[in-house]
PDB file of C-alpha atoms and ligand atoms in Angstrom:
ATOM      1  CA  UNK A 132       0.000   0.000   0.000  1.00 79.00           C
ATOM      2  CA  UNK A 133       3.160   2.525   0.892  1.00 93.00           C
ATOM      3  CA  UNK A 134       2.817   5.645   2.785  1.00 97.00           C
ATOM      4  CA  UNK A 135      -0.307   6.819   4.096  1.00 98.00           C
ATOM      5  CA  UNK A 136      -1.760  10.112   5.564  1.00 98.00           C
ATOM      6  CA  UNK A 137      -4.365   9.879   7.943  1.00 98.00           C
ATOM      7  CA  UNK A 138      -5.152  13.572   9.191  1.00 98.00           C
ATOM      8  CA  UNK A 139      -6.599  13.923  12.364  1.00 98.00           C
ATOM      9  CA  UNK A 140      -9.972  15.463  12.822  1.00 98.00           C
ATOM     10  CA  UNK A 141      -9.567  16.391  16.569  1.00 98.00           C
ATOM     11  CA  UNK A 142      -7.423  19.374  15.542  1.00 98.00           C
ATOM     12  CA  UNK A 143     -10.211  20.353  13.252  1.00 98.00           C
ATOM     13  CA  UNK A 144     -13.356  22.551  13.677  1.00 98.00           C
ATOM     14  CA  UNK A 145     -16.019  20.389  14.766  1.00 98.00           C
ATOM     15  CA  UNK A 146     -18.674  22.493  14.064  1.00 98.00           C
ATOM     16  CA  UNK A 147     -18.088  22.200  10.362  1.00 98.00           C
ATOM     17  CA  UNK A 148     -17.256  18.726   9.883  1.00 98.00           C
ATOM     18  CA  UNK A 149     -17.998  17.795   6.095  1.00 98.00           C
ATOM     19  CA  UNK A 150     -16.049  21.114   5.357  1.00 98.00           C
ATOM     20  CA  UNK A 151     -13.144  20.030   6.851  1.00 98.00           C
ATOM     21  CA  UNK A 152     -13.024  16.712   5.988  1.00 98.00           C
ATOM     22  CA  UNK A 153     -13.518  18.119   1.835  1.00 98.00           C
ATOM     23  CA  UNK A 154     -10.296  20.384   3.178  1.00 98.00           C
ATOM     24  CA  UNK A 155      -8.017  17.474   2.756  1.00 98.00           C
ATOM     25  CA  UNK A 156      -9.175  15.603  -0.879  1.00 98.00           C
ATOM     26  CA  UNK A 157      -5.443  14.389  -1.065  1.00 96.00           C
ATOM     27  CA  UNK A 158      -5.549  12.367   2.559  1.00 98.00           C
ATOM     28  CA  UNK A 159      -5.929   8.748   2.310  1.00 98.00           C
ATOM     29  CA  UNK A 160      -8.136   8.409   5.782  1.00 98.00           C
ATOM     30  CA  UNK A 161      -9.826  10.354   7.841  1.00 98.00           C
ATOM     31  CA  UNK A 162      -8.317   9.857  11.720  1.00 99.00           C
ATOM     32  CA  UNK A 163     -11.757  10.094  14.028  1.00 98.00           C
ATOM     33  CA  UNK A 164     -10.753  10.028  17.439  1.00 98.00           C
ATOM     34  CA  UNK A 165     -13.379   8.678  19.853  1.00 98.00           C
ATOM     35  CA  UNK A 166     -12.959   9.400  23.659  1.00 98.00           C
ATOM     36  CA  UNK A 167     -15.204   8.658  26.231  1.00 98.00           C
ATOM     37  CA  UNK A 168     -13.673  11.105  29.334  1.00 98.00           C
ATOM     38  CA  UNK A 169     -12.881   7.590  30.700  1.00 98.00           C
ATOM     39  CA  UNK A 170     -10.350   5.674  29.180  1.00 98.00           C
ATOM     40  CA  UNK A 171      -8.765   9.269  28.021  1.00 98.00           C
ATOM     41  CA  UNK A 172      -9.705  12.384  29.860  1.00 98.00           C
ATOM     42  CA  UNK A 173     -11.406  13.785  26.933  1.00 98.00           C
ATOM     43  CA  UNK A 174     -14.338  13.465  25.503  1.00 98.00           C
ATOM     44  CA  UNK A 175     -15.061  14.164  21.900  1.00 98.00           C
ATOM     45  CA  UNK A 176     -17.450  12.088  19.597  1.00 98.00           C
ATOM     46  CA  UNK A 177     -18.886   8.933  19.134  1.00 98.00           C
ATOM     47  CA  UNK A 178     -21.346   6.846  16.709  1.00 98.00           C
ATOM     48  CA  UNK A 179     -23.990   9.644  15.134  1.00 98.00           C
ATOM     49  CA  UNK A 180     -21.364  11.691  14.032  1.00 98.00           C
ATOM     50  CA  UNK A 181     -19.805   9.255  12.782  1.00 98.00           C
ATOM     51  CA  UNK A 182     -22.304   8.257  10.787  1.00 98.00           C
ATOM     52  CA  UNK A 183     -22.937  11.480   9.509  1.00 98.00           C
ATOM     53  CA  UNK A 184     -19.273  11.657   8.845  1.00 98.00           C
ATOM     54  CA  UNK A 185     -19.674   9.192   6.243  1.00 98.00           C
ATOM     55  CA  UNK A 186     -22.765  10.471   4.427  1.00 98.00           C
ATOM     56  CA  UNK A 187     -20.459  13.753   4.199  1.00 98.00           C
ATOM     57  CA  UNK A 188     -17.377  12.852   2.823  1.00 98.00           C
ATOM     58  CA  UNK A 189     -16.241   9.750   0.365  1.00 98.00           C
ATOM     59  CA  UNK A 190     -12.660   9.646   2.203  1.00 98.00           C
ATOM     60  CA  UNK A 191     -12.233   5.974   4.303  1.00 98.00           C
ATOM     61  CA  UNK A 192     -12.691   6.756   8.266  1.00 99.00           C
ATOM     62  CA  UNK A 193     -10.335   5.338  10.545  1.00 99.00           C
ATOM     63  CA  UNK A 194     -11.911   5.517  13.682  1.00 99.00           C
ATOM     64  CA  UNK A 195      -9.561   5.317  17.025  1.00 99.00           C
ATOM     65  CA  UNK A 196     -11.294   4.458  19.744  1.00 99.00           C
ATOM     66  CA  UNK A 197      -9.803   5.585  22.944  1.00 99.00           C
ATOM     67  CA  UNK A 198     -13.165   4.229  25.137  1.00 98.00           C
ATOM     68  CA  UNK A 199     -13.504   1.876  28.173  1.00 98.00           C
ATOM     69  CA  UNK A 200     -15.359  -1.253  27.210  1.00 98.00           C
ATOM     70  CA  UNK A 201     -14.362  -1.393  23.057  1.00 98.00           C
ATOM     71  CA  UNK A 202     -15.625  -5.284  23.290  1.00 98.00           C
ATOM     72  CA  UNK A 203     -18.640  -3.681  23.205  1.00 98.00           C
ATOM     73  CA  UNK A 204     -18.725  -0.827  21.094  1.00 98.00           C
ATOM     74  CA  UNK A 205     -16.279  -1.358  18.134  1.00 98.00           C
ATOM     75  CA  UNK A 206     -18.465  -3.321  15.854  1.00 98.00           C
ATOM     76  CA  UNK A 207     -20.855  -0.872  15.645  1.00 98.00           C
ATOM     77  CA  UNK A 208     -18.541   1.526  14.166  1.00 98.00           C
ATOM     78  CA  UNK A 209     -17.508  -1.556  11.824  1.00 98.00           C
ATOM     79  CA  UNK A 210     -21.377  -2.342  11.025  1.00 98.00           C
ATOM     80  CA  UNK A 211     -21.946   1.234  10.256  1.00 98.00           C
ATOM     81  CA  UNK A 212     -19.115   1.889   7.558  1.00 98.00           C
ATOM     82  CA  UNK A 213     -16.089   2.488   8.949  1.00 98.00           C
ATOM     83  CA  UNK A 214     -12.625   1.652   7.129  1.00 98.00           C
ATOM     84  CA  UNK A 215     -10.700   0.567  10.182  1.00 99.00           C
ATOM     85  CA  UNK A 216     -11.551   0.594  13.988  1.00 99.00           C
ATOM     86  CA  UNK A 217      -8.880   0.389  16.083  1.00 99.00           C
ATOM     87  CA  UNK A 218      -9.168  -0.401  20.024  1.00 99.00           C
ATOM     88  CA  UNK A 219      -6.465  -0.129  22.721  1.00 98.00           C
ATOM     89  CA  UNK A 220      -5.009  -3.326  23.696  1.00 98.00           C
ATOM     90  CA  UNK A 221      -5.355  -2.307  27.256  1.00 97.00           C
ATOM     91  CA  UNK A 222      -9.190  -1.180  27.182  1.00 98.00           C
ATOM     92  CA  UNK A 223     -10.204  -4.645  25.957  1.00 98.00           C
ATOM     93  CA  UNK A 224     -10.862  -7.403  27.781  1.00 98.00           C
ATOM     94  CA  UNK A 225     -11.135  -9.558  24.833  1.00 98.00           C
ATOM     95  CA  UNK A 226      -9.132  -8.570  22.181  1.00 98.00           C
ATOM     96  CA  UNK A 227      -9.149 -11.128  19.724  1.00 98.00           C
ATOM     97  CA  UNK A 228     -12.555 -11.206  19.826  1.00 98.00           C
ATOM     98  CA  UNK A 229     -13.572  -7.962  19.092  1.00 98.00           C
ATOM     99  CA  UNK A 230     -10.639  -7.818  16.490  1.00 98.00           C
ATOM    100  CA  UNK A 231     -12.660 -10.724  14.665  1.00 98.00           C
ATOM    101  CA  UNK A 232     -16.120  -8.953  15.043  1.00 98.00           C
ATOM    102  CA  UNK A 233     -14.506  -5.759  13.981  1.00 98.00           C
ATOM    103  CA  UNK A 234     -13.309  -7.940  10.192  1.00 98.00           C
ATOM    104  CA  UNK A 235     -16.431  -9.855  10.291  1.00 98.00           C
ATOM    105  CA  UNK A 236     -18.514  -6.199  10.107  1.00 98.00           C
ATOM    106  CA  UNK A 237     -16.156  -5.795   6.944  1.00 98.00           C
ATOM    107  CA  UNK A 238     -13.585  -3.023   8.410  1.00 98.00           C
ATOM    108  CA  UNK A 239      -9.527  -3.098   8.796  1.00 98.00           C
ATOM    109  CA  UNK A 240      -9.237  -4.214  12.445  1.00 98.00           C
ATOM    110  CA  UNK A 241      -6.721  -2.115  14.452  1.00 98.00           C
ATOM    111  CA  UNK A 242      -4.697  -2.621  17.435  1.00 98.00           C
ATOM    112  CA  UNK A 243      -3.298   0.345  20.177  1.00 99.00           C
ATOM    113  CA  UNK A 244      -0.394   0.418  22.344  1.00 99.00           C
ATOM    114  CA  UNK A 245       0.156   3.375  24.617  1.00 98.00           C
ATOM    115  CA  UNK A 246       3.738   4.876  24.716  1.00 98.00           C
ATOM    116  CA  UNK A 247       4.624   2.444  27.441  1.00 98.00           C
ATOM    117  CA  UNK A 248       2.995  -0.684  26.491  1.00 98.00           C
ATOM    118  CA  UNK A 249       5.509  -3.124  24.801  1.00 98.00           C
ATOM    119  CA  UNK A 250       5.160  -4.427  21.922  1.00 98.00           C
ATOM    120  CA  UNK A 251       6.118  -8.223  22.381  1.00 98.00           C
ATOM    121  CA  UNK A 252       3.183  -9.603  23.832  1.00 97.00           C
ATOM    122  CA  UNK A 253       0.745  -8.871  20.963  1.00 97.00           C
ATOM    123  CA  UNK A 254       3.669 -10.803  18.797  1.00 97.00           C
ATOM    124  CA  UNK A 255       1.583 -13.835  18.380  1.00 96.00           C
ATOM    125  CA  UNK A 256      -1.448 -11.519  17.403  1.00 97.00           C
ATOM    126  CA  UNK A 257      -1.014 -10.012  14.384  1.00 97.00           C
ATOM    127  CA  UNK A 258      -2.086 -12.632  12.245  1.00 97.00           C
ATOM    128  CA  UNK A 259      -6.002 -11.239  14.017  1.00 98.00           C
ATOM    129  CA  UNK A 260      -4.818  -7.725  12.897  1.00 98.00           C
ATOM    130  CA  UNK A 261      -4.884  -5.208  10.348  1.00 98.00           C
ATOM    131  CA  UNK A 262      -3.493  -2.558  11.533  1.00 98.00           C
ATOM    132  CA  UNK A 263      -0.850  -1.947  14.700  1.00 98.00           C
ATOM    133  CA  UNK A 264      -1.065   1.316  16.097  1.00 99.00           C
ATOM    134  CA  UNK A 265       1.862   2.926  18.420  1.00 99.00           C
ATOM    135  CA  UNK A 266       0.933   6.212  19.747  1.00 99.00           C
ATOM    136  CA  UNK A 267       3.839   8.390  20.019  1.00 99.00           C
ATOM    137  CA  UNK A 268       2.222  11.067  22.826  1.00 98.00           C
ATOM    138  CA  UNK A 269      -0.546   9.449  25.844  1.00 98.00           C
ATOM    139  CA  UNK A 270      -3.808   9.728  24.115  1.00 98.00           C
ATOM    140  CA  UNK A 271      -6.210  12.346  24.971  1.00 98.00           C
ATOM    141  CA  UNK A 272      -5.022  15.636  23.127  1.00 98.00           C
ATOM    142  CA  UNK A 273      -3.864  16.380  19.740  1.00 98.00           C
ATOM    143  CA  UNK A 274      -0.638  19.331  19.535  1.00 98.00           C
ATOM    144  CA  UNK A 275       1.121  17.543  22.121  1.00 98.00           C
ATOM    145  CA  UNK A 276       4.755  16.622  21.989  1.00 98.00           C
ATOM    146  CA  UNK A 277       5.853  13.608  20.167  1.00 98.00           C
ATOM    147  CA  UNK A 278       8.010  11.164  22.122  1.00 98.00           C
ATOM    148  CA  UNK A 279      11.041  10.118  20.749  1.00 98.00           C
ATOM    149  CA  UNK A 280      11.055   7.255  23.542  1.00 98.00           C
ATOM    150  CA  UNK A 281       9.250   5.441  20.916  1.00 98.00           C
ATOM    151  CA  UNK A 282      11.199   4.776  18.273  1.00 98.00           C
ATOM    152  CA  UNK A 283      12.956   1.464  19.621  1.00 98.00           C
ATOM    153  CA  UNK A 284       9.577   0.177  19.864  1.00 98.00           C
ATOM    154  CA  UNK A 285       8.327   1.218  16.182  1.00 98.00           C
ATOM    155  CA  UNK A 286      11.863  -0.418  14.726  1.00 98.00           C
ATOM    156  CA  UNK A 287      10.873  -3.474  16.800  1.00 98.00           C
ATOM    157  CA  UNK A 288       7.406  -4.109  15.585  1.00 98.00           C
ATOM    158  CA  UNK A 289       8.633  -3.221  11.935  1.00 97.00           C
ATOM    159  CA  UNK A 290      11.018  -6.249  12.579  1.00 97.00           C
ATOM    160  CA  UNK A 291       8.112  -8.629  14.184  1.00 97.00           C
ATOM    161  CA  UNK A 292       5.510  -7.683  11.269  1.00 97.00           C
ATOM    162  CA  UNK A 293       8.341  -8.216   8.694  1.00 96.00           C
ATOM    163  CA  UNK A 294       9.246 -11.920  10.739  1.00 95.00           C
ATOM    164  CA  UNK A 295       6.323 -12.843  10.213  1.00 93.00           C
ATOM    165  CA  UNK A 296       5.363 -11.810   6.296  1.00 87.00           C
ATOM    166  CA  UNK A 297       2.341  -9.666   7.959  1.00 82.00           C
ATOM    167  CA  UNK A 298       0.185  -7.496   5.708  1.00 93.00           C
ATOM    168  CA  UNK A 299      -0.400  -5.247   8.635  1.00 97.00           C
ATOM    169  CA  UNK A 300       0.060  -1.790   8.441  1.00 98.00           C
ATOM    170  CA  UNK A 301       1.884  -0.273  10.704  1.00 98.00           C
ATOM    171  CA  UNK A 302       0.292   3.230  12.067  1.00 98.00           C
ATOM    172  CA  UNK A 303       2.077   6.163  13.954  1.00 99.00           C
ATOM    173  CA  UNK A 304       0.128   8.624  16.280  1.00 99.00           C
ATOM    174  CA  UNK A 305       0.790  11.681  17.918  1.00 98.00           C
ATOM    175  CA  UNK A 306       3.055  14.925  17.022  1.00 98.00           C
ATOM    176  CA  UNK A 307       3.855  13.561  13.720  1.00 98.00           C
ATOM    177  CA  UNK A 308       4.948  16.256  11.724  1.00 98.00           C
ATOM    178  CA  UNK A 309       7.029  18.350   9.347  1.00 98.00           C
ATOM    179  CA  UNK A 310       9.997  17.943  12.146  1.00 98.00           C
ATOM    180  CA  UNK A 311       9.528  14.518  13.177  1.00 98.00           C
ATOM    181  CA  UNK A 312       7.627  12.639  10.192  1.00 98.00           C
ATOM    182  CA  UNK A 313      11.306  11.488   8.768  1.00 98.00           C
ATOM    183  CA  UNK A 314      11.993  10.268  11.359  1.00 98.00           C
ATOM    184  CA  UNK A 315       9.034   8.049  12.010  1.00 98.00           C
ATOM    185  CA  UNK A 316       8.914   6.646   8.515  1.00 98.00           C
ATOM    186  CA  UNK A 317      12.655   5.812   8.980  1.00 98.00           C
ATOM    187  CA  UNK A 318      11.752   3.715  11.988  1.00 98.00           C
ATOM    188  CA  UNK A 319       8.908   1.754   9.953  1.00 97.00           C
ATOM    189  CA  UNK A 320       5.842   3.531   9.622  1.00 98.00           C
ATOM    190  CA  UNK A 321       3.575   3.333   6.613  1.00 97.00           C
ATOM    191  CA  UNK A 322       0.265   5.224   8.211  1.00 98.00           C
ATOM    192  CA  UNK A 323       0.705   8.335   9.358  1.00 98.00           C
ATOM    193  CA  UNK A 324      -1.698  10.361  11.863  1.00 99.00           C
ATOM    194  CA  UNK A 325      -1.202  14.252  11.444  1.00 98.00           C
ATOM    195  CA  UNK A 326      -3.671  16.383  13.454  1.00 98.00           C
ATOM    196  CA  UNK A 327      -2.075  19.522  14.228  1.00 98.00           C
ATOM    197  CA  UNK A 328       0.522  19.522  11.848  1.00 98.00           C
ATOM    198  CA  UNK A 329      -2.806  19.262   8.921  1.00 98.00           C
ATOM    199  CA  UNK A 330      -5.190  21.521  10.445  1.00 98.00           C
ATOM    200  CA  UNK A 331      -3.095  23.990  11.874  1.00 98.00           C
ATOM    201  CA  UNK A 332      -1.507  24.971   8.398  1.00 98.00           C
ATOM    202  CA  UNK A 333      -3.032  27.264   5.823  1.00 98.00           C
ATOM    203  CA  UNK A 334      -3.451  24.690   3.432  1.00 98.00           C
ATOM    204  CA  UNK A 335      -4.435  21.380   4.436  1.00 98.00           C
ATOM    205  CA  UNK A 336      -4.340  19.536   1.587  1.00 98.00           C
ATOM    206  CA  UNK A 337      -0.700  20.461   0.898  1.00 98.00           C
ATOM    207  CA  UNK A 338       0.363  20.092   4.268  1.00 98.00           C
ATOM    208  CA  UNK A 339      -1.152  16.393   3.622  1.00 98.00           C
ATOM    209  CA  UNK A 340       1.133  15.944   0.043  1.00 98.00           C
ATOM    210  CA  UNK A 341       4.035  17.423   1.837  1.00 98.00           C
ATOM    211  CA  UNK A 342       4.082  14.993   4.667  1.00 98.00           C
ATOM    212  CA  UNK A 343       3.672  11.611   2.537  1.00 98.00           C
ATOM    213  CA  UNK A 344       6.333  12.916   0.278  1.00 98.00           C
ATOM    214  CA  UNK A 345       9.050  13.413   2.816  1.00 98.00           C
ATOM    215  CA  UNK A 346       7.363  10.160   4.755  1.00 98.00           C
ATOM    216  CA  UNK A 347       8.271   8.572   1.076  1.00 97.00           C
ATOM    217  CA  UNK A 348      11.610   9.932   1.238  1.00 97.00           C
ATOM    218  CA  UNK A 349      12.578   8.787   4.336  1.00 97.00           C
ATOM    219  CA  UNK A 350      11.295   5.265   3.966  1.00 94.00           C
ATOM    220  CA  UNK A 351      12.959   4.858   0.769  1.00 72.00           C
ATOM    221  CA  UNK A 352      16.044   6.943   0.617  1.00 64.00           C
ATOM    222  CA  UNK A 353      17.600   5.584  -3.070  1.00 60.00           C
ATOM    223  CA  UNK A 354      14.382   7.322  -4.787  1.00 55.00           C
TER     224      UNK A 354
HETATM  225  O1  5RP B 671      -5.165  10.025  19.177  1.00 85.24           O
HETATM  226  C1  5RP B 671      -4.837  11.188  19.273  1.00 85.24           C
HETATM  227  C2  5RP B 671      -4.629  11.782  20.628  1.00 85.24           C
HETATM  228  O2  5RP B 671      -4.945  10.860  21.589  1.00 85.24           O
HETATM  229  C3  5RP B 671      -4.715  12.054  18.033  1.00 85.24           C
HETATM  230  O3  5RP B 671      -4.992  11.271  16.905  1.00 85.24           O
HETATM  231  C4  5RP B 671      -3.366  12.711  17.885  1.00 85.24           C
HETATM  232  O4  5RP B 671      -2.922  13.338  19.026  1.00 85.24           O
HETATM  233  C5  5RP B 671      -3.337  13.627  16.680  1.00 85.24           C
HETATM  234  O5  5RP B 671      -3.037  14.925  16.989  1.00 85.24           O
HETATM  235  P1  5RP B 671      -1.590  15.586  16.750  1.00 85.24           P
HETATM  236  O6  5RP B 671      -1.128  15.167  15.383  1.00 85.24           O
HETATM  237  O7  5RP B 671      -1.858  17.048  16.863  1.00 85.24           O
HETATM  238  O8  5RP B 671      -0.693  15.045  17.837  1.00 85.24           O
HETATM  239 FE1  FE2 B 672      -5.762   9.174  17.265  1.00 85.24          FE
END
């Protein structure tokens, strides 16, 4: 699949949604982050606007839920259209589970580890996964900080995925930008979340091209 951009709604204006998700035509996802003011200490969307969401805009939505209890809730975001759901490995109580509902409602199923959640356990997972997700700040906020502390970790699940011929995409979250994005894609990142660093700039669609281009560059330094 190669490098792709997944800009982050959160840093966008939430009373105009389907305008800012037409603001980036050139992303290949739309990053919906769902918090429940449990699990994170924010609270932000959930299932209608979701659902709206995708009436508005033909872009994929890759919904990250940061919610207690995603055993329960995931598949509905799966049953209603979603591209990919992705639940935190330490929210649910039955992971495999609710990664096989997740496929069997016909959406990419994702996986979340926190800054300081290792990567080794899920090894002998992936294989019920579509998607890995390592967040690179604690989840709750967009425009924080990315943490370089991280990087061992992505190198080490590029090595397990590539061990063990795994289609799964591997996706970065949190302070991925302009300054760090190299970085990241050096590590072994192909899916890149970009809230800030998208809606913050005066155009969001370039600021979108510009990041998977020097993502691409990075990744693959002969071209
Ligand atoms: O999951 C998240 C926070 O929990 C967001 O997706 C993330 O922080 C994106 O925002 P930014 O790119 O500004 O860091
Ligand atoms: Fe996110």
């Amino acid at each position: 699949m190669g490098i792709q951009i997944s800009p982050s709604i959160l840093s966008a204006d939430f009373a105009h949604l389907a305008d800012e998700a037409a603001a980036v035509p050139t992303a290949d996802w739309l990053h919906v982050d769902v918090m429940d003011g449990h699990f994170v200490p924010n609270l932000t969307l959930g299932l209608p606007i979701v659902e709206s969401l995708l009436k508005a805009t033909s872009t994929p939505l890759d919904c990250h839920l940061m919610i207690e209890d995603p055993d329960r809730w995931a598949p509905a975001y799966a049953e209603a259209g979603a591209g990919s759901v992705t639940v935190h490995a330490k929210a649910a109580s039955a992971p495999v589970r609710t990664l096989r509902e997740i496929r069997r409602q016909g959406a990419r199923a994702g996986l979340a580890l926190n800054p300081a959640e290792p990567v080794e356990p899920y090894a002998d997972l992936v294989g019920e996964m579509d998607m890995l997700l390592l967040m690179t700040v604690e989840p709750g906020f967009g425009g924080q900080r990315f943490l370089d502390l991280v990087l061992p970790k992505i190198r080490r699940a590029r090595e397990i995925l590539d061990s063990r011929e795994a289609s799964v995409w591997l996706q970065v979250d949190g302070g991925v930008s302009d300054e760090t994005i190299e970085r990241v894609a050096e590590a072994g990142a192909d899916v890149f979340v970009a809230g800030s660093a998208v809606y913050g700039a005066q155009d969001p669609a370039s600021a979108v091209e510009s990041l998977r281009e020097q993502a691409r560059r990075a990744s693959n330094p002969t071209t």
